[in-house]
Coordinates of C-alpha atoms and ligand atoms in Angstrom, one line a residue:
X23 CA 90.8 58.7 -113.2
X24 CA 90.4 57.2 -109.7
X25 CA 88.2 60.1 -108.7
X26 CA 86.1 59.8 -111.8
X27 CA 85.6 56.1 -111.2
X28 CA 84.6 56.6 -107.6
X29 CA 82.1 59.2 -108.7
X30 CA 80.9 56.8 -111.3
X31 CA 80.4 54.0 -108.9
X32 CA 78.4 56.1 -106.5
X33 CA 76.2 57.6 -109.2
X34 CA 75.7 54.2 -110.7
X35 CA 74.5 52.5 -107.5
X36 CA 72.1 55.3 -106.7
X37 CA 70.0 55.2 -109.7
X38 CA 69.1 55.9 -113.2
X39 CA 70.3 59.3 -114.1
X40 CA 71.9 60.3 -117.4
X41 CA 75.3 61.0 -115.8
X42 CA 75.9 57.3 -115.7
X43 CA 75.7 57.1 -119.4
X44 CA 77.8 60.2 -120.0
X45 CA 80.6 58.6 -117.9
X46 CA 80.4 55.4 -120.0
X47 CA 80.8 57.4 -123.1
X48 CA 83.6 59.6 -121.6
X49 CA 85.6 56.5 -120.5
X50 CA 84.7 54.6 -123.7
X51 CA 83.8 51.8 -121.4
X52 CA 82.6 48.5 -122.8
X53 CA 78.9 48.1 -122.1
X54 CA 77.5 44.7 -121.2
X55 CA 73.7 44.5 -121.3
X56 CA 71.5 41.8 -119.9
X57 CA 68.5 41.7 -122.1
X58 CA 65.0 40.2 -121.5
X59 CA 62.3 39.5 -124.1
X60 CA 58.8 38.2 -123.2
X61 CA 56.5 40.1 -125.6
X62 CA 54.7 37.0 -127.0
X63 CA 55.3 33.3 -126.7
X64 CA 59.1 33.2 -126.5
X65 CA 60.9 33.8 -123.2
X66 CA 64.4 34.9 -124.0
X67 CA 67.5 36.3 -122.2
X68 CA 70.8 37.4 -123.6
X69 CA 74.0 39.1 -122.7
X70 CA 75.2 41.5 -125.4
X71 CA 78.5 43.4 -125.6
X72 CA 78.4 47.0 -127.1
X73 CA 75.2 46.3 -129.0
X74 CA 77.0 44.2 -131.5
X75 CA 78.3 40.9 -130.0
X76 CA 76.2 38.2 -128.5
X77 CA 77.9 36.7 -125.4
X78 CA 75.0 34.4 -124.7
X79 CA 71.5 34.0 -125.9
X80 CA 68.8 31.6 -124.6
X81 CA 65.3 31.2 -125.8
X82 CA 62.4 29.1 -124.5
X83 CA 59.8 28.7 -127.2
X84 CA 56.3 27.9 -126.2
X85 CA 55.2 26.6 -129.6
X86 CA 54.4 23.1 -128.3
X87 CA 52.3 24.6 -125.5
X88 CA 50.1 26.6 -127.9
X89 CA 50.0 24.2 -130.8
X90 CA 46.8 22.4 -129.7
X91 CA 44.9 25.7 -129.5
X92 CA 46.0 26.7 -133.0
X93 CA 47.4 30.0 -131.7
X94 CA 49.0 31.8 -128.7
X95 CA 46.8 31.7 -125.6
X96 CA 47.8 34.9 -123.7
X97 CA 47.3 33.6 -120.1
X98 CA 49.2 30.4 -120.8
X99 CA 52.0 32.4 -122.4
X100 CA 52.3 34.7 -119.3
X101 CA 52.3 31.8 -116.9
X102 CA 55.1 30.1 -118.8
X103 CA 57.2 33.3 -118.9
X104 CA 56.9 33.4 -115.1
X105 CA 58.0 29.8 -114.8
X106 CA 61.1 30.0 -116.9
X107 CA 62.4 33.6 -116.8
X108 CA 64.5 33.4 -113.7
X109 CA 66.3 30.2 -114.6
X110 CA 66.8 31.4 -118.2
X111 CA 68.5 34.4 -116.8
X112 CA 70.8 32.3 -114.6
X113 CA 71.6 30.3 -117.7
X114 CA 72.3 33.3 -119.9
X115 CA 74.7 34.7 -117.2
X116 CA 76.4 31.3 -116.9
X117 CA 76.9 30.9 -120.6
X118 CA 78.3 34.4 -120.8
X119 CA 80.6 33.5 -117.9
X120 CA 79.6 36.6 -116.0
X121 CA 77.5 37.6 -113.0
X122 CA 75.5 40.7 -112.2
X123 CA 78.7 42.6 -111.1
X124 CA 79.9 42.5 -114.7
X125 CA 76.6 43.8 -116.2
X126 CA 76.2 47.5 -116.9
X127 CA 72.5 47.8 -117.7
X128 CA 69.2 45.8 -118.0
X129 CA 67.3 46.0 -121.3
X130 CA 63.7 44.8 -121.5
X131 CA 61.0 44.7 -124.1
X132 CA 58.5 47.2 -122.9
X133 CA 56.2 47.4 -126.0
X134 CA 54.3 46.4 -128.1
X135 CA 53.1 42.8 -127.4
X136 CA 50.7 40.8 -125.3
X137 CA 50.3 42.8 -122.1
X138 CA 50.4 39.9 -119.7
X139 CA 53.6 38.6 -121.3
X140 CA 55.3 42.0 -121.4
X141 CA 54.5 42.6 -117.7
X142 CA 56.4 39.5 -116.7
X143 CA 59.6 40.7 -118.3
X144 CA 59.2 44.3 -117.2
X145 CA 58.5 43.4 -113.6
X146 CA 61.3 40.8 -113.5
X147 CA 63.8 43.4 -114.6
X148 CA 62.6 45.8 -112.0
X149 CA 63.3 43.2 -109.3
X150 CA 66.8 42.8 -110.6
X151 CA 67.3 46.5 -110.7
X152 CA 66.3 46.9 -107.1
X153 CA 68.6 44.1 -106.0
X154 CA 71.6 45.3 -108.1
X155 CA 71.2 49.0 -108.7
X156 CA 71.5 48.5 -112.4
X157 CA 69.7 50.9 -114.7
X158 CA 66.7 49.8 -116.8
X159 CA 66.5 50.4 -120.5
X160 CA 63.0 50.0 -122.0
X161 CA 63.1 48.7 -125.5
X162 CA 60.5 48.9 -128.4
X163 CA 60.2 45.3 -129.8
X164 CA 60.0 46.6 -133.4
X165 CA 63.2 48.6 -133.1
X166 CA 64.8 45.5 -131.5
X167 CA 63.8 43.4 -134.6
X168 CA 65.6 45.9 -136.8
X169 CA 68.6 45.9 -134.4
X170 CA 69.0 42.2 -134.9
X171 CA 70.8 43.1 -138.0
X172 CA 73.6 45.0 -136.1
X173 CA 74.6 41.7 -134.5
X174 CA 75.4 40.1 -137.9
X175 CA 76.3 43.0 -140.1
X176 CA 79.1 44.9 -138.4
X177 CA 79.2 47.6 -141.1
X178 CA 75.5 48.5 -140.8
X179 CA 74.7 52.0 -139.6
X180 CA 71.6 54.2 -140.0
X181 CA 70.2 55.9 -141.9
X182 CA 68.4 53.1 -143.9
X183 CA 65.0 51.9 -144.7
X184 CA 63.8 49.4 -142.0
X185 CA 61.2 46.8 -142.5
X186 CA 59.6 44.7 -139.8
X187 CA 57.6 41.7 -141.0
X188 CA 56.3 39.7 -138.1
X189 CA 53.3 38.0 -136.6
X190 CA 52.0 41.2 -135.1
X191 CA 53.4 43.9 -137.4
X192 CA 54.2 44.8 -141.0
X193 CA 55.9 48.2 -140.8
X194 CA 58.2 50.3 -143.0
X195 CA 60.4 52.8 -141.2
X196 CA 62.8 55.5 -142.1
X197 CA 65.5 54.6 -139.6
X198 CA 67.1 58.0 -139.2
X199 CA 69.4 57.1 -136.3
X200 CA 69.8 54.1 -134.0
X201 CA 67.0 55.4 -131.9
X202 CA 64.9 57.7 -134.2
X203 CA 62.5 55.7 -136.3
X204 CA 59.9 57.4 -138.6
X205 CA 57.0 55.1 -139.4
X206 CA 56.0 55.6 -143.1
X207 CA 54.1 52.5 -143.9
X208 CA 52.0 50.0 -141.9
X209 CA 49.5 47.3 -142.4
X210 CA 45.9 48.6 -142.1
X211 CA 44.7 45.2 -140.8
X212 CA 46.4 41.9 -140.3
X213 CA 50.2 41.5 -140.2
X214 CA 51.9 39.5 -142.9
X215 CA 52.9 36.7 -140.5
X216 CA 49.4 36.6 -139.0
X217 CA 48.0 36.2 -142.6
X218 CA 50.3 33.3 -143.3
X219 CA 49.2 31.7 -140.0
X220 CA 45.5 32.2 -140.7
X221 CA 45.7 30.9 -144.3
X222 CA 47.7 28.0 -143.1
X223 CA 45.0 27.1 -140.7
X224 CA 42.2 27.2 -143.3
X225 CA 44.2 24.9 -145.6
X226 CA 44.9 22.5 -142.7
X227 CA 48.5 23.2 -142.0
X228 CA 49.3 22.9 -138.2
X229 CA 50.4 25.9 -136.0
X230 CA 52.7 27.8 -136.4
X231 CA 51.6 27.8 -140.0
X232 CA 53.8 30.5 -141.5
X233 CA 56.9 28.5 -141.8
X234 CA 55.1 25.3 -142.8
X235 CA 53.1 27.1 -145.5
X236 CA 56.3 28.7 -146.8
X237 CA 57.8 25.2 -147.1
X238 CA 54.7 23.8 -148.8
X239 CA 54.7 26.7 -151.2
X240 CA 58.2 25.7 -152.4
X241 CA 56.6 22.6 -154.0
X242 CA 53.7 24.4 -155.7
X243 CA 53.0 26.4 -158.8
X244 CA 52.5 30.1 -157.9
X245 CA 50.6 30.7 -161.1
X246 CA 48.0 28.0 -160.5
X247 CA 45.5 30.4 -158.8
X248 CA 45.2 34.1 -159.0
X249 CA 44.8 36.1 -155.8
X250 CA 44.7 39.9 -156.3
X251 CA 47.2 42.0 -154.4
X252 CA 45.2 44.1 -152.0
X253 CA 45.3 47.8 -152.7
X254 CA 45.5 50.7 -150.3
X255 CA 44.9 53.8 -152.5
X256 CA 45.0 56.6 -149.9
X257 CA 48.6 56.0 -148.8
X258 CA 51.9 55.5 -150.5
X259 CA 53.3 52.8 -148.3
X260 CA 50.5 51.3 -146.2
X261 CA 49.4 47.8 -146.9
X262 CA 46.4 45.5 -146.3
X263 CA 46.5 41.7 -146.0
X264 CA 43.1 40.7 -144.6
X265 CA 41.4 40.9 -148.1
X266 CA 43.9 38.4 -149.4
X267 CA 43.0 36.0 -146.5
X268 CA 39.3 36.5 -147.4
X269 CA 40.0 35.8 -151.1
X270 CA 41.6 32.5 -150.2
X271 CA 38.7 31.5 -147.9
X272 CA 36.1 32.4 -150.5
X273 CA 38.0 30.5 -153.1
X274 CA 38.2 27.4 -150.9
X275 CA 34.5 27.6 -150.2
X276 CA 33.6 27.9 -153.8
X277 CA 35.8 25.0 -154.8
X278 CA 34.2 22.9 -152.1
X279 CA 30.7 23.8 -153.3
X280 CA 31.7 22.8 -156.8
X281 CA 33.3 19.6 -155.3
X282 CA 36.5 20.5 -157.1
X283 CA 39.9 19.4 -155.7
X284 CA 42.5 21.9 -154.8
X285 CA 46.2 21.3 -154.9
X286 CA 47.4 22.5 -151.5
X287 CA 51.0 23.2 -152.7
X288 CA 49.7 25.4 -155.6
X289 CA 47.3 27.2 -153.3
X290 CA 50.1 27.9 -150.8
X291 CA 52.4 29.1 -153.6
X292 CA 49.8 31.3 -155.2
X293 CA 48.8 32.9 -151.8
X294 CA 52.5 33.4 -150.8
X295 CA 53.2 35.1 -154.1
X296 CA 50.4 37.7 -153.6
X297 CA 51.3 38.3 -149.9
X298 CA 55.1 38.7 -150.6
X299 CA 54.6 40.9 -153.7
X300 CA 52.3 43.1 -151.7
X301 CA 55.1 43.8 -149.2
X302 CA 58.0 43.9 -151.6
X303 CA 56.2 46.4 -153.9
X304 CA 55.7 48.8 -151.0
X305 CA 59.2 48.4 -149.7
X306 CA 60.8 49.0 -153.1
X307 CA 58.5 51.9 -153.8
X308 CA 59.6 53.5 -150.5
X309 CA 63.3 52.9 -151.1
X310 CA 63.2 54.3 -154.6
X311 CA 61.1 57.3 -153.8
X312 CA 63.0 58.2 -150.7
X313 CA 66.4 57.3 -152.3
X314 CA 67.6 54.8 -149.7
X315 CA 70.6 52.8 -150.7
X316 CA 70.2 50.2 -147.8
X317 CA 67.2 48.2 -146.8
X318 CA 67.2 46.3 -143.5
X319 CA 64.5 43.6 -143.0
X320 CA 63.7 41.6 -139.9
X321 CA 60.9 39.9 -137.9
X322 CA 59.7 36.3 -137.9
X323 CA 58.2 36.6 -141.5
X324 CA 61.6 37.8 -142.8
X325 CA 62.5 34.1 -142.7
X326 CA 60.1 33.6 -145.7
X327 CA 62.0 32.0 -148.5
X328 CA 60.2 33.9 -151.3
X329 CA 60.4 37.3 -149.5
X330 CA 64.2 36.9 -149.1
X331 CA 64.6 35.8 -152.8
X332 CA 62.4 38.6 -154.2
X333 CA 64.0 41.4 -152.1
X334 CA 67.5 40.1 -153.1
X335 CA 66.6 40.2 -156.7
X336 CA 65.0 43.7 -156.6
X337 CA 67.9 45.1 -154.5
X338 CA 70.6 43.6 -156.8
X339 CA 68.9 45.0 -159.8
X340 CA 68.6 48.5 -158.3
X341 CA 72.0 48.5 -156.6
X342 CA 70.6 48.7 -153.1
X343 CA 72.2 46.9 -150.2
X344 CA 70.0 44.4 -148.5
X345 CA 70.4 43.3 -144.9
X346 CA 68.4 40.4 -143.4
X347 CA 69.5 38.4 -140.3
X348 CA 70.0 34.7 -140.3
X349 CA 66.9 32.7 -139.4
X350 CA 67.6 32.4 -135.7
X351 CA 67.7 36.2 -135.3
X352 CA 64.5 36.8 -137.4
X353 CA 62.2 35.4 -134.8
X354 CA 61.9 36.7 -131.3
X355 CA 65.1 36.7 -129.2
X356 CA 66.7 38.7 -126.5
X357 CA 70.0 39.5 -128.3
X358 CA 68.2 42.0 -130.5
X359 CA 66.8 43.6 -127.4
X360 CA 70.3 43.9 -126.0
X361 CA 71.5 45.5 -129.3
X362 CA 68.8 48.1 -129.4
X363 CA 69.1 48.5 -125.6
X364 CA 72.7 49.5 -126.1
X365 CA 71.8 52.4 -128.4
X366 CA 69.0 53.5 -126.1
X367 CA 71.4 53.4 -123.2
X368 CA 73.9 55.6 -125.0
X369 CA 71.1 58.0 -125.7
X370 CA 70.3 58.0 -121.9
X371 CA 66.8 56.5 -122.5
X372 CA 66.5 54.9 -119.1
X373 CA 63.5 54.2 -117.0
X374 CA 62.8 54.4 -113.3
X375 CA 61.0 51.8 -111.2
X376 CA 57.5 53.1 -112.3
X377 CA 58.1 51.7 -115.8
X378 CA 54.9 50.0 -117.2
X379 CA 54.4 47.7 -120.2
X380 CA 52.4 48.9 -123.2
X381 CA 50.5 46.6 -125.5
X382 CA 50.9 49.0 -128.5
X383 CA 53.6 51.4 -129.7
Ligands
KG4_417 O1 58.8 38.1 -135.0 P1 58.0 36.9 -134.6 O2 58.8 35.7 -134.0 O3 57.0 37.3 -133.5 C1 56.3 38.5 -133.5 O4 56.9 39.6 -133.1 O5 55.2 38.5 -134.0 O6 57.2 36.5 -135.8 C2 56.3 35.3 -135.8 C3 55.6 35.3 -137.1 C4 54.5 34.2 -137.1 O7 53.3 34.8 -137.6 C5 55.1 33.2 -138.1 O8 54.1 32.4 -138.7 C6 55.8 34.1 -139.0 O9 56.5 35.0 -138.2 N1 56.8 33.3 -139.8 C7 56.7 33.2 -141.1 C8 57.8 32.3 -141.5 N2 58.5 31.9 -140.4 C9 57.8 32.5 -139.4 N3 55.9 33.7 -142.0 C10 56.1 33.4 -143.3 N4 57.1 32.6 -143.8 C11 58.0 32.1 -142.9 N5 59.0 31.3 -143.3
ZN418 ZN1 58.7 39.8 -132.8

């Protein structure tokens, strides 16, 4: 055992080869991952144990910073990441009562996202890697969103149908294993969260509109106005949301021309119904056709009240298990990166110091 450990220490310090991982698996060693997320407007750092337990998780949201622009300004986002990332890392380590000696690997969101934002996290982690010898695990942000569920649902294991509903993506995956995802459905244009944000803006709801529109919709009549569910006819599971946004804008313009009042709550509820049904229809169609008995949903828009309600109802009715994280784990955070990073680490999916960020998958 002593010999193995000595070998392990040397291999480990030297670099990024797969033998490190094999030794972890052989020794059944606990894996502590320091994870960094900076793909959009949240800087986040977490320490995660064996992909399933959060030891610490800190997030710096930039919402206030971007509010006055009505959306995320990429350069401002990158600059803020640079400002806070190091001290957030110190804080995450402190809260986990650990230092770099206790960490086994560094996970970082590598793609997709705002390129300037991603580069901050990737380069920061490279610096830590040079200083400590720790291996780097690049993580796909969409896979990380799905992995957020492992942190709260201890019994959850692939295979299952995975759904990411966020500000940048609306994707349906067959999650075949922890690391093998097969994309089967995608938005052809805007993401669902983005559509909520855009519609919120045209009806005068402040940024970030998605959540506020959702809350407003709770007070409205969803049958008040009729917005058609956009159709994508040449694919089973692809979706489109931009036509719905245009319908809302056209409707508002026509009401204005006719000098007719609209009830914001009703408009919010009617739009939300169409957007949510669009996604739920595709997800249920995929689950039924491909015979999945578990559906795992995540991403910022998975916080949507109606989406959660409708999916729950559909899944109950069809005897399908539904997994959605609590609200704090739906939006961007580093714990989910630490969770996915753990499974990538076990697969030996490590990067060297030439790792670059990618704005798309
Ligand atoms: O996952 P996330 O934090 O960042 C991305 O990876 O995009 O998602 C943010 C998105 C925003 O578009 C936001 O408006 C949307 O999630 N969102 C919601 C709700 N809460 C957040 N959309 C609909 N209903 C909500 N309750
Ligand atoms: Zn996200």
